[in-house]
PDB file of C-alpha atoms (C1' of nucleotides) in Angstrom:
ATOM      1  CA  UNK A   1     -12.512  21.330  -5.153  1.00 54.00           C
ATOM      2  CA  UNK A   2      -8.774  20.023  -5.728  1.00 54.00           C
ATOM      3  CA  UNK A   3      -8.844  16.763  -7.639  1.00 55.00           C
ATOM      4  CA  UNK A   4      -5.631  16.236  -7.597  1.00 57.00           C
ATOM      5  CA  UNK A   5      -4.577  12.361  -8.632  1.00 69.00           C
ATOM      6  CA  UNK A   6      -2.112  10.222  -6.693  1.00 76.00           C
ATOM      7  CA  UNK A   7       0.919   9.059  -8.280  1.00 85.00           C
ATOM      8  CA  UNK A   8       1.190   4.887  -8.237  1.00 90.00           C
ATOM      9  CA  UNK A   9       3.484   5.129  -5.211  1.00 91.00           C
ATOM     10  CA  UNK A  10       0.855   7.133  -3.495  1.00 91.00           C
ATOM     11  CA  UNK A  11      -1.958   4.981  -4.075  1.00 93.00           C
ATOM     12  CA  UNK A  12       0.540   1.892  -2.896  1.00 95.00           C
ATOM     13  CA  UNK A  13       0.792   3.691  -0.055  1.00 96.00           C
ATOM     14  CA  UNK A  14      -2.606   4.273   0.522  1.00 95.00           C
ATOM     15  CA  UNK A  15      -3.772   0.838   0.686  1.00 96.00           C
ATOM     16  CA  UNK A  16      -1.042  -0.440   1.744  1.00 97.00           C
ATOM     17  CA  UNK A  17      -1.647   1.807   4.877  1.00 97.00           C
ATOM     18  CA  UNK A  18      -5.011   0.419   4.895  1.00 96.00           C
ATOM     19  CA  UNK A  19      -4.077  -3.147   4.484  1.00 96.00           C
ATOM     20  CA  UNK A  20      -3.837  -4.079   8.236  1.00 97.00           C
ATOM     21  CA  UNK A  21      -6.389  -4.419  10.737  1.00 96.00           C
ATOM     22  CA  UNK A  22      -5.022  -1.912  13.288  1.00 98.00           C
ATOM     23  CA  UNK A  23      -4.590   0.265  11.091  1.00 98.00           C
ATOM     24  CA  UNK A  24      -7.488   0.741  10.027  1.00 96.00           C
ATOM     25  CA  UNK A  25      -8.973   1.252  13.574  1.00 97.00           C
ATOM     26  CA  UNK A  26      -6.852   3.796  14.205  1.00 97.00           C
ATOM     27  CA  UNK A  27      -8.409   5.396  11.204  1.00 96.00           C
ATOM     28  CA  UNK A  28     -11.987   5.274  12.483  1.00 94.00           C
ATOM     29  CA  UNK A  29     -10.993   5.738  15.799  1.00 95.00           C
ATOM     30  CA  UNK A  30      -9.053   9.225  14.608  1.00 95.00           C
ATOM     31  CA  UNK A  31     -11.640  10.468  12.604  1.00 93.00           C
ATOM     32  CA  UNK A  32     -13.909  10.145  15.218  1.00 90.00           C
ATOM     33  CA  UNK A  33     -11.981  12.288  16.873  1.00 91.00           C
ATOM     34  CA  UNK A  34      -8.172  12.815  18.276  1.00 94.00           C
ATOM     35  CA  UNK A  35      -6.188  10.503  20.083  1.00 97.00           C
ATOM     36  CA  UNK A  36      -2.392  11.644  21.245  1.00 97.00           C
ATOM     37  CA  UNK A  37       0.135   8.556  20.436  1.00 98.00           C
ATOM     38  CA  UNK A  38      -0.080   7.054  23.858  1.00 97.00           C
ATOM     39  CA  UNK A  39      -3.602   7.009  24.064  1.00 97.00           C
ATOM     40  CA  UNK A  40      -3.815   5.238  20.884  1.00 97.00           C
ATOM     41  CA  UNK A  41      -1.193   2.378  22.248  1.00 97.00           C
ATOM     42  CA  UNK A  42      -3.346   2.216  25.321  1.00 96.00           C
ATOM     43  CA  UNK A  43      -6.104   0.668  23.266  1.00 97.00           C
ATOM     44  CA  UNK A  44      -3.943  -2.266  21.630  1.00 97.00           C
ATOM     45  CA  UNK A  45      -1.953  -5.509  23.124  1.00 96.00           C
ATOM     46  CA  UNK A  46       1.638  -4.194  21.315  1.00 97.00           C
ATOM     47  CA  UNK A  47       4.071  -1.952  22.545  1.00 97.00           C
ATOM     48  CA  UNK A  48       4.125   1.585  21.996  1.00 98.00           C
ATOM     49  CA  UNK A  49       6.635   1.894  18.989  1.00 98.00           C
ATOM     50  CA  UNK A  50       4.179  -0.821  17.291  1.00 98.00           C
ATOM     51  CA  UNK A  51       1.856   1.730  17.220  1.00 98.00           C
ATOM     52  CA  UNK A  52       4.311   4.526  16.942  1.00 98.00           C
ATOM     53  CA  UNK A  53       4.902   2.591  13.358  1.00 98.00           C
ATOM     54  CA  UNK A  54       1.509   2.125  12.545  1.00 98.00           C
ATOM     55  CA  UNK A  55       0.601   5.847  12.808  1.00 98.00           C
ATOM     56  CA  UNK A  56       3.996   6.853  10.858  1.00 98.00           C
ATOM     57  CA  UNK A  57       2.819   4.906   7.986  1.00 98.00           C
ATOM     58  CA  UNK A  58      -0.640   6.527   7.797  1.00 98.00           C
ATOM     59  CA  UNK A  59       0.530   9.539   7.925  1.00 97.00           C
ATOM     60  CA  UNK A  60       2.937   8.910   5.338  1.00 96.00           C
ATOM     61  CA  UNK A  61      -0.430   7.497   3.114  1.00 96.00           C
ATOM     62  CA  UNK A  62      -2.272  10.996   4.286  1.00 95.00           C
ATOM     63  CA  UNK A  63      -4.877   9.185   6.223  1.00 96.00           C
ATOM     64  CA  UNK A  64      -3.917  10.778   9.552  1.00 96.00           C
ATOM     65  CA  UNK A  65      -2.412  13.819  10.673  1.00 96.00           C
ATOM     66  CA  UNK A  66      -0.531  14.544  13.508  1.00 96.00           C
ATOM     67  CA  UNK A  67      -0.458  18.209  15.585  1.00 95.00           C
ATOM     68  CA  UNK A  68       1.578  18.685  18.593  1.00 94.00           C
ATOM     69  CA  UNK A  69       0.353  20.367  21.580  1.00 93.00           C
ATOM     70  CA  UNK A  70       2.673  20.312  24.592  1.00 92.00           C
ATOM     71  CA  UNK A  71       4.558  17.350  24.985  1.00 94.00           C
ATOM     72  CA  UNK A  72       1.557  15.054  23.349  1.00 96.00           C
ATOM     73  CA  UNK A  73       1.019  14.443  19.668  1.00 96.00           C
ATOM     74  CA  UNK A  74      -2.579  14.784  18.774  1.00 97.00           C
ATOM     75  CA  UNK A  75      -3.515  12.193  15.558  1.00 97.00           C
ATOM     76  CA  UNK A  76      -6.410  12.584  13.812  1.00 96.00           C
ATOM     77  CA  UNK A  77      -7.992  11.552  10.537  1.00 94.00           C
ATOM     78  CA  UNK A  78      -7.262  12.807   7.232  1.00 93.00           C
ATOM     79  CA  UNK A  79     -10.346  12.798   4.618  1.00 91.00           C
ATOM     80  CA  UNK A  80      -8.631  14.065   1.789  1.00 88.00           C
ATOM     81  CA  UNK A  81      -6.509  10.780   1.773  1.00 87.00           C
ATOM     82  CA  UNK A  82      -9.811   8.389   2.289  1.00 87.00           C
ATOM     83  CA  UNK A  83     -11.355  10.752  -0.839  1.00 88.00           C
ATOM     84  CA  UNK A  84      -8.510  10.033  -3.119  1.00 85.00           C
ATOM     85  CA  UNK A  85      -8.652   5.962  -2.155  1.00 86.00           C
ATOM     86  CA  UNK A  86     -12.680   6.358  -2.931  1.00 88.00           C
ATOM     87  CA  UNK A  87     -11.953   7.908  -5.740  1.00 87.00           C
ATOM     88  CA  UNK A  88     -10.065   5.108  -7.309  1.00 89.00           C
ATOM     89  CA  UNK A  89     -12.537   2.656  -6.528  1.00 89.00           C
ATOM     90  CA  UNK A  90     -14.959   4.463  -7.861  1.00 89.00           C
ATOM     91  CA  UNK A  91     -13.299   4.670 -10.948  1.00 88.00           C
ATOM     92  CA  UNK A  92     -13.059   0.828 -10.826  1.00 88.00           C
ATOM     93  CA  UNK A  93     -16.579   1.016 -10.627  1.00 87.00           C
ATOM     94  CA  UNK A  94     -17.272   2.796 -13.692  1.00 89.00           C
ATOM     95  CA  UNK A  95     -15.389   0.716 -15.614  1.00 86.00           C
ATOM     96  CA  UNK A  96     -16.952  -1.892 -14.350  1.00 85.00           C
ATOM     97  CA  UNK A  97     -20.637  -0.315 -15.401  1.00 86.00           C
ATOM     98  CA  UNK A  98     -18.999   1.392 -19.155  1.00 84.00           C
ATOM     99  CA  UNK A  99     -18.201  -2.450 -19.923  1.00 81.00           C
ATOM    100  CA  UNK A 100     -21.594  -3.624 -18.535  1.00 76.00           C
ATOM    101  CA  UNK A 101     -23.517  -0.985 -21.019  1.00 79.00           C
ATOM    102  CA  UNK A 102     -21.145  -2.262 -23.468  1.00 77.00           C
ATOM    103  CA  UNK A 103     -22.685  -5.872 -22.624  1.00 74.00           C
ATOM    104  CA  UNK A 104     -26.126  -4.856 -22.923  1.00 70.00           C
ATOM    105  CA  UNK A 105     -25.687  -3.054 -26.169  1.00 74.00           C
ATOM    106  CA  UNK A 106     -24.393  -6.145 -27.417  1.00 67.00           C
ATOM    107  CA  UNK A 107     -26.993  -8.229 -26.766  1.00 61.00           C
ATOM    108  CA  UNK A 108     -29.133  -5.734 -27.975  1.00 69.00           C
ATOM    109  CA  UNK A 109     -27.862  -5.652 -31.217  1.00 65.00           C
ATOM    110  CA  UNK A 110     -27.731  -8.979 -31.120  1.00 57.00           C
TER     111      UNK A 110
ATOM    112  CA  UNK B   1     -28.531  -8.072  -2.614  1.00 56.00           C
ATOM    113  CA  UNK B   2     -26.616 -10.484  -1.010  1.00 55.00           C
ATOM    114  CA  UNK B   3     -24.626  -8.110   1.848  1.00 57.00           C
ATOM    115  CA  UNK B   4     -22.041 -10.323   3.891  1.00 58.00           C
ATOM    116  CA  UNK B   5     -19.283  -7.891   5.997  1.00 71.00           C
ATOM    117  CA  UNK B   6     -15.853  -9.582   5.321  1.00 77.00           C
ATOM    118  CA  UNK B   7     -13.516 -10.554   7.807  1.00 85.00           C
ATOM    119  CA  UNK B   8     -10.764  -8.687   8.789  1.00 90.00           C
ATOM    120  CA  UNK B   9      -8.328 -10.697   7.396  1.00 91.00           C
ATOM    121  CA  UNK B  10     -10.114 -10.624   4.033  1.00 92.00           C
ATOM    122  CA  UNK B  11     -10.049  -7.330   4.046  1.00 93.00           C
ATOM    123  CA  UNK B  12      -6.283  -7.153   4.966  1.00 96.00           C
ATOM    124  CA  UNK B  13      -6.065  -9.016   1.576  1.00 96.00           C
ATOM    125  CA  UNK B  14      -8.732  -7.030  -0.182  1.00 95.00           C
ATOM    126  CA  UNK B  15      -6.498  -4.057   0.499  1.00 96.00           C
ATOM    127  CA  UNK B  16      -3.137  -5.364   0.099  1.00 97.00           C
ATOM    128  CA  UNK B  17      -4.097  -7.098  -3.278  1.00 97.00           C
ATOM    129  CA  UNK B  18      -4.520  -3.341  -4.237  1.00 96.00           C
ATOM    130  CA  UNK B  19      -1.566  -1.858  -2.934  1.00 97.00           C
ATOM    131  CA  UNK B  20       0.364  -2.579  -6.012  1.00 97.00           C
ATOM    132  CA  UNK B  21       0.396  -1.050  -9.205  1.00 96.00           C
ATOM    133  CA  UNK B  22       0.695  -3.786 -11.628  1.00 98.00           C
ATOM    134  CA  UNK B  23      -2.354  -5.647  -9.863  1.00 98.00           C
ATOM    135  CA  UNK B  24      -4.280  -2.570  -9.860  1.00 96.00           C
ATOM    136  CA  UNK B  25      -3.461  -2.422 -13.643  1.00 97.00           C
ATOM    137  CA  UNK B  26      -4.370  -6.171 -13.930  1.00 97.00           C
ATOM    138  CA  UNK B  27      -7.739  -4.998 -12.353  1.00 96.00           C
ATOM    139  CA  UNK B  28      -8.819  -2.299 -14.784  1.00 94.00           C
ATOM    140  CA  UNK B  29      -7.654  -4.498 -17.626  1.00 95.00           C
ATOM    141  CA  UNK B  30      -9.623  -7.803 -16.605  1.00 95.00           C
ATOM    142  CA  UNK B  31     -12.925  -5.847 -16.013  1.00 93.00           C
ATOM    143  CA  UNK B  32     -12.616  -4.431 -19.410  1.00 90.00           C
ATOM    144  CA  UNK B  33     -12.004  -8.101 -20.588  1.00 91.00           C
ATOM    145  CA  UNK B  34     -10.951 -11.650 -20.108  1.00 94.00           C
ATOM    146  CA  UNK B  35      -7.095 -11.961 -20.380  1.00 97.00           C
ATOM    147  CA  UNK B  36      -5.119 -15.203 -20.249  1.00 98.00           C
ATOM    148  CA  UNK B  37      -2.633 -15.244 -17.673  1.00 98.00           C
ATOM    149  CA  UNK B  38       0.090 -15.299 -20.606  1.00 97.00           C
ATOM    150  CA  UNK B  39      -1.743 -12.692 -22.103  1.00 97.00           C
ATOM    151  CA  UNK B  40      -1.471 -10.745 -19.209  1.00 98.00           C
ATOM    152  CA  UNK B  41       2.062 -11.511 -18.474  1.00 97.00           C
ATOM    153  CA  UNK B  42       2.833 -10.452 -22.368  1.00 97.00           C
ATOM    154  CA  UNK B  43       1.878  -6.845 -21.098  1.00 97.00           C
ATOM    155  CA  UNK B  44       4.466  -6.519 -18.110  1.00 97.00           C
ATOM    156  CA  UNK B  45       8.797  -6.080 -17.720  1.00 96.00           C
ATOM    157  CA  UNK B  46       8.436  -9.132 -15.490  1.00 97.00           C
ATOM    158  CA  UNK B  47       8.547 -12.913 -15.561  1.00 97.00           C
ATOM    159  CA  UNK B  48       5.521 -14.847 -16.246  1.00 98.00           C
ATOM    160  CA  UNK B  49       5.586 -16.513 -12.839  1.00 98.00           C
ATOM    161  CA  UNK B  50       5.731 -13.291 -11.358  1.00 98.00           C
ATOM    162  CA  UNK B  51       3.040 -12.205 -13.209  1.00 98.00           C
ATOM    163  CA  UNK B  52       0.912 -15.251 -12.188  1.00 98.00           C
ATOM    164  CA  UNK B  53       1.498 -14.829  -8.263  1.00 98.00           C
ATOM    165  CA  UNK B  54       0.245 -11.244  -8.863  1.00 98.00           C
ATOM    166  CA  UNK B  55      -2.752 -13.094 -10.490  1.00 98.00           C
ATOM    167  CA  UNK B  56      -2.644 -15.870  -7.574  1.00 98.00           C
ATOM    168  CA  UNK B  57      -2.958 -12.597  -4.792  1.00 98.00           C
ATOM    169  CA  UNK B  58      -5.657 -10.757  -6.482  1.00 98.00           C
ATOM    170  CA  UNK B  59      -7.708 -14.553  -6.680  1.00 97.00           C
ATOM    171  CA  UNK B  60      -6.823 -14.912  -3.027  1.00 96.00           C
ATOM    172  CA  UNK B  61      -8.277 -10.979  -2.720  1.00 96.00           C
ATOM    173  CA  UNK B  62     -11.621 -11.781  -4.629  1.00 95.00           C
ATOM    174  CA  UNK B  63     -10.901  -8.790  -6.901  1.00 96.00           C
ATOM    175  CA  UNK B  64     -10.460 -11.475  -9.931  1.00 96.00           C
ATOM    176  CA  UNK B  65     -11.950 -14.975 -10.825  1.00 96.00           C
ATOM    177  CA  UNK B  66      -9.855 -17.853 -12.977  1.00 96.00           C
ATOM    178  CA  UNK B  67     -12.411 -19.664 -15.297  1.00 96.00           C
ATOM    179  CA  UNK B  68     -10.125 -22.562 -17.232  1.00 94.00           C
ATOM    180  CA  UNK B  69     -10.828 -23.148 -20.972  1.00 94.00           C
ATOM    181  CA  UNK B  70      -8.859 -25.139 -22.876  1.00 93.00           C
ATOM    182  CA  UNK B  71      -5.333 -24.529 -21.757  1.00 95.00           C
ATOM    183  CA  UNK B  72      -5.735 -21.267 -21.062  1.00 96.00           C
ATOM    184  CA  UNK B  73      -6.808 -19.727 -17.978  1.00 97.00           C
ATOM    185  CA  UNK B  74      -9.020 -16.689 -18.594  1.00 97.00           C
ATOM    186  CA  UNK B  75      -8.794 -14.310 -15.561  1.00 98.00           C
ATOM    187  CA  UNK B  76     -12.112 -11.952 -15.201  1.00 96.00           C
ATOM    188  CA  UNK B  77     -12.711  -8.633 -12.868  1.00 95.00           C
ATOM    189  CA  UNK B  78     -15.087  -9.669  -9.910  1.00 93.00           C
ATOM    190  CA  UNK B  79     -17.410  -7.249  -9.158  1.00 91.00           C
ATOM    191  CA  UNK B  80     -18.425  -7.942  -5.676  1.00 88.00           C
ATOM    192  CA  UNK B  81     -14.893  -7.931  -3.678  1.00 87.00           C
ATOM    193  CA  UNK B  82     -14.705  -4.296  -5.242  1.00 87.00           C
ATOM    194  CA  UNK B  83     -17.759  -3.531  -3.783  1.00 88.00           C
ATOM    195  CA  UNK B  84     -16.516  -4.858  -0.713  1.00 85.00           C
ATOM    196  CA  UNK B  85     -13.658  -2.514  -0.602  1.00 86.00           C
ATOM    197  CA  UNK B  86     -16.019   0.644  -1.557  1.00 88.00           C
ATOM    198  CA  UNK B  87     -18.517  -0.570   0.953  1.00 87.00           C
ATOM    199  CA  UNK B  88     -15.770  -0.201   4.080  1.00 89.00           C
ATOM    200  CA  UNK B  89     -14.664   3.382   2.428  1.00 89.00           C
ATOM    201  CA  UNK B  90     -18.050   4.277   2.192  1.00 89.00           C
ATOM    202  CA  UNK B  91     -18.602   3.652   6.166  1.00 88.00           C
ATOM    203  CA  UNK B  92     -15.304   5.903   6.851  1.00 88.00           C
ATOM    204  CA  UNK B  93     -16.902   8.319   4.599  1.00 87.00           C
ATOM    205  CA  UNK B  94     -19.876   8.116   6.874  1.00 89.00           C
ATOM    206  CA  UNK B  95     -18.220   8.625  10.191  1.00 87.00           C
ATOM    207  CA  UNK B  96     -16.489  11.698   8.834  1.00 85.00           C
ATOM    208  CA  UNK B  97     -20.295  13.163   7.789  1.00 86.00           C
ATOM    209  CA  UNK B  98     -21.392  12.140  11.368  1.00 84.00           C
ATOM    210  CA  UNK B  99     -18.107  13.871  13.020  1.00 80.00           C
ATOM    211  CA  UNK B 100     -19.089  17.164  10.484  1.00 76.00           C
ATOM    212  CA  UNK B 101     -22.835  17.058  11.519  1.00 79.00           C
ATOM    213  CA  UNK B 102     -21.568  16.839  15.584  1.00 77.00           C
ATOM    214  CA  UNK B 103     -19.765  19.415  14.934  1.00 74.00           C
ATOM    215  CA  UNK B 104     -22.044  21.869  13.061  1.00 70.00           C
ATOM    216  CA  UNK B 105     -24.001  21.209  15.740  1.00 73.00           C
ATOM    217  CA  UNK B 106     -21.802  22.099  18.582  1.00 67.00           C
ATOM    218  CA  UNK B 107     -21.077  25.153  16.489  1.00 61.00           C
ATOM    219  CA  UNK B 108     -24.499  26.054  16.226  1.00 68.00           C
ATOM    220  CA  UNK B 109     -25.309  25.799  19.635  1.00 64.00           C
ATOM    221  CA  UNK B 110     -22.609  27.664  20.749  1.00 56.00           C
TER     222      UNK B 110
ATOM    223  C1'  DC C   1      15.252  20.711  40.542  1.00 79.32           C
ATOM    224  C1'  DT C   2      13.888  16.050  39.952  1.00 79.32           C
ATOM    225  C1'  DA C   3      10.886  12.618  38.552  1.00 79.32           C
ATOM    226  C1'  DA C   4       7.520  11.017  35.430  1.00 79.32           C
ATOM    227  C1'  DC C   5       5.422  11.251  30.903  1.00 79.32           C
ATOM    228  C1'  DG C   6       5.074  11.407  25.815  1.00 79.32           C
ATOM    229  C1'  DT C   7       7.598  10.896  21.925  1.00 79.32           C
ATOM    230  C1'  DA C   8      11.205   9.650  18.583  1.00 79.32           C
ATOM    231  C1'  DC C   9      14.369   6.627  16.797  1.00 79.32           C
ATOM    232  C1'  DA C  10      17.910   2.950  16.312  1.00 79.32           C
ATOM    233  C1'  DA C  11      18.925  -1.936  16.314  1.00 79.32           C
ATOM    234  C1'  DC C  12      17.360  -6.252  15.964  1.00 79.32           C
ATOM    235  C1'  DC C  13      14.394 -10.392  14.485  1.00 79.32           C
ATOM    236  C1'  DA C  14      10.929 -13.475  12.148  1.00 79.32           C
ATOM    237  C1'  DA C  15       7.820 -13.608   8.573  1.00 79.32           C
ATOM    238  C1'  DA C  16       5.859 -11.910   4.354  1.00 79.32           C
ATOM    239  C1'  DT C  17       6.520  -9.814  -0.331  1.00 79.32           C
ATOM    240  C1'  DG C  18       7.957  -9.384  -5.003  1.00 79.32           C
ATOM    241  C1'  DG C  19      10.909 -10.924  -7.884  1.00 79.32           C
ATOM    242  C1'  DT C  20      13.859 -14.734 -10.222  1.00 79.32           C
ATOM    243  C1'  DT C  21      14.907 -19.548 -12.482  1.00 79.32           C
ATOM    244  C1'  DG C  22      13.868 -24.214 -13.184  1.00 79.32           C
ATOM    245  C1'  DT C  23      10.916 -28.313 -13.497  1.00 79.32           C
ATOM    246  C1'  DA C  24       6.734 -30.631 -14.761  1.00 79.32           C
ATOM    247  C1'  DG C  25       2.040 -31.607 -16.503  1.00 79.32           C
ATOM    248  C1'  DA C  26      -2.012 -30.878 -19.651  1.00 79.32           C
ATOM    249  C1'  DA C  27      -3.854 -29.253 -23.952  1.00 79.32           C
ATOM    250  C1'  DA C  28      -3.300 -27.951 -28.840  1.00 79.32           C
ATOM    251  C1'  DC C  29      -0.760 -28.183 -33.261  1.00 79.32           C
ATOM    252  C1'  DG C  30       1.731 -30.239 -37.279  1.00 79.32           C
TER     253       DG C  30
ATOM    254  C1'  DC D   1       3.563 -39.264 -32.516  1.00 79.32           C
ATOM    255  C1'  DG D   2       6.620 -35.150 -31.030  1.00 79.32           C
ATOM    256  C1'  DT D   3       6.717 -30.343 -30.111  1.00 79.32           C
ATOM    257  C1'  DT D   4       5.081 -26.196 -28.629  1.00 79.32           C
ATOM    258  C1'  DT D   5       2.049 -23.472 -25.531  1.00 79.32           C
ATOM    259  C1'  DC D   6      -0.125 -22.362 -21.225  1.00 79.32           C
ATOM    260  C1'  DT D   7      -0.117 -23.097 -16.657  1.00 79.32           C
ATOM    261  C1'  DA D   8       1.344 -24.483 -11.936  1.00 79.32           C
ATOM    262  C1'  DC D   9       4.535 -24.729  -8.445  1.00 79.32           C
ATOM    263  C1'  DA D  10       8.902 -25.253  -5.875  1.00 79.32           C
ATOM    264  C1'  DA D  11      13.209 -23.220  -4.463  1.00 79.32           C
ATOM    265  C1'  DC D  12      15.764 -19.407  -3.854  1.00 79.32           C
ATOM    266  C1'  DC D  13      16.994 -14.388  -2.883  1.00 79.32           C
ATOM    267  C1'  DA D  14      16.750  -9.383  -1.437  1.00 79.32           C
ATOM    268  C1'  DT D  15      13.809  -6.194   0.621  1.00 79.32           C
ATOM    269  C1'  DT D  16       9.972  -4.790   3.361  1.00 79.32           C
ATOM    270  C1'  DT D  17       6.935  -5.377   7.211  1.00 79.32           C
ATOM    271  C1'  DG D  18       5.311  -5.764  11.858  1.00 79.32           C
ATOM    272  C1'  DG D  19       6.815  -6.555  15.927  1.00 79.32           C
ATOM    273  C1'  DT D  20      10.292  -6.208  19.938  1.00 79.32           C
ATOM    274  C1'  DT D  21      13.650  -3.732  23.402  1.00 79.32           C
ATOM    275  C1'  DG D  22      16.587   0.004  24.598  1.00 79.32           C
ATOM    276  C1'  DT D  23      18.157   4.745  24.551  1.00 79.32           C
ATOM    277  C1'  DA D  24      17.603   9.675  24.329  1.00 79.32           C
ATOM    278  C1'  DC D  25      15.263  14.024  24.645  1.00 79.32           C
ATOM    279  C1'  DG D  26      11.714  17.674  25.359  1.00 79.32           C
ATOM    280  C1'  DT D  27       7.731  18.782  28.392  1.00 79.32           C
ATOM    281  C1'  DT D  28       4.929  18.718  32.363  1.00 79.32           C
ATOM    282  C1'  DA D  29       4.044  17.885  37.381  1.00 79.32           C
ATOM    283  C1'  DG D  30       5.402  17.832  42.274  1.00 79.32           C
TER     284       DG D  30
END
DNA sequence: CTAACGTACAACCAAATGGTTGTAGAAACG
DNA sequence: CGTTTCTACAACCATTTGGTTGTACGTTAG
C-alpha cells in the first residue's frame, strides 16, 4: 500500500472540504455511487454553480473524482482521500492512548 | 459508552476547527499535556490573541477543554469530540466496504 | 440544423476567517 | 501597595467562503 502523507495544505484542504454539511452528503451520496453534476444540484435548494463549487472543492481535497462521459460529468467518491483524513485521526488517537499508558505507568509507580 | 450523533452544525465545527494547521498542532500538543494559553502562544509566529481565538475555535469544536487555575488557563486535549470526528469517518469507511461487497457481488454473479 | 441540456466560469455580494492592535480586569510577585 | 503576568475581548482589516446571476460552449436529441 502507498502511505503517502499529506502536506499541511492538504490536510487543510481535506477538512476544510469536509467542514460543511453539503458537502459532506455529496460525499456519501458519491461513494454510494455516481451522480453527474446536475443530478447532484437536483437534490439541494441552491443553484447549480453552488454545487458546481461544492464539488470543485472536494475534488481539489481528493474526496471525489470526476470522469466525463458525453456531455455529463460523472462524480464519485474518492477513498484514498477519506484514508489519509482517517489516518490523521487515528494518529490523534494514539497519542491520545501513548499519553494514557504514560498515565497509568505513573500511577503505577506511584 | 455514552454514544450521542452530533449535529450537523457541530460537526461543521468539529471539522473546520481541524482544517488548520496551527490548531491541529495545538491538538497533538495539548493531548500530550496541559499548556497555558501563553504557553501555547510562546510556541507560534503569531500574536497571542490570535493564538487564543485559535484556542477559542477548537473550545467551540470540543477538540480542547479550558480548566482555570490560578491565572492561568490550562487548555487540555478532549478525547471524545475526536472520537466524534473518527466515528463519522468510520461510517464513510463503512459505506465504501458496503459499495465493495455490492460490487463483488455483482461481479460474482455475473 | 436547431433547440435543449450539462457544464464551466466570471462577476458580484454578504458573511465568516485569520490575523492585527489596543484596552481592561484578575491573580501573583516584590 | 504597585507592577507584572495571564487572560479576555473589542475593533479593525484583508482574504476566503458560500451563495447568487449571467454568459459561453460542447454535446445530445428532435
Amino acid at each position: 500500500m502507498v502511505v503517502e502523507t499529506l502536506s499541511e495544505n492538504e490536510l487543510d484542504r481535506l477538512f476544510q472540504a469536509l467542514a460543511d454539511s453539503t458537502r459532506r452528503d455529496i460525499v456519501r451520496r458519491v461513494t454510494l455511487g455516481g451522480y453527474s453534476v446536475s443530478g447532484l444540484a437536483a437534490l439541494y435548494a441552491m443553484s447549480f454553480a453552488a454545487v458546481q463549487k461544492h464539488v470543485a472543492v472536494l475534488e481539489r481535497a481528493s474526496l471525489v473524482t470526476k470522469e466525463k462521459h458525453g456531455r455529463e460529468q460523472i462524480v464519485r467518491g474518492n477513498h484514498e482521500g477519506l484514508q489519509e483524513a482517517r489516518r490523521l485521526l487515528d494518529g490523534y488517537e494514539q497519542i491520545w492512548r501513548q499519553r494514557a499508558d504514560r498515565m497509568a505507568d505513573i500511577l503505577a509507580e506511584g
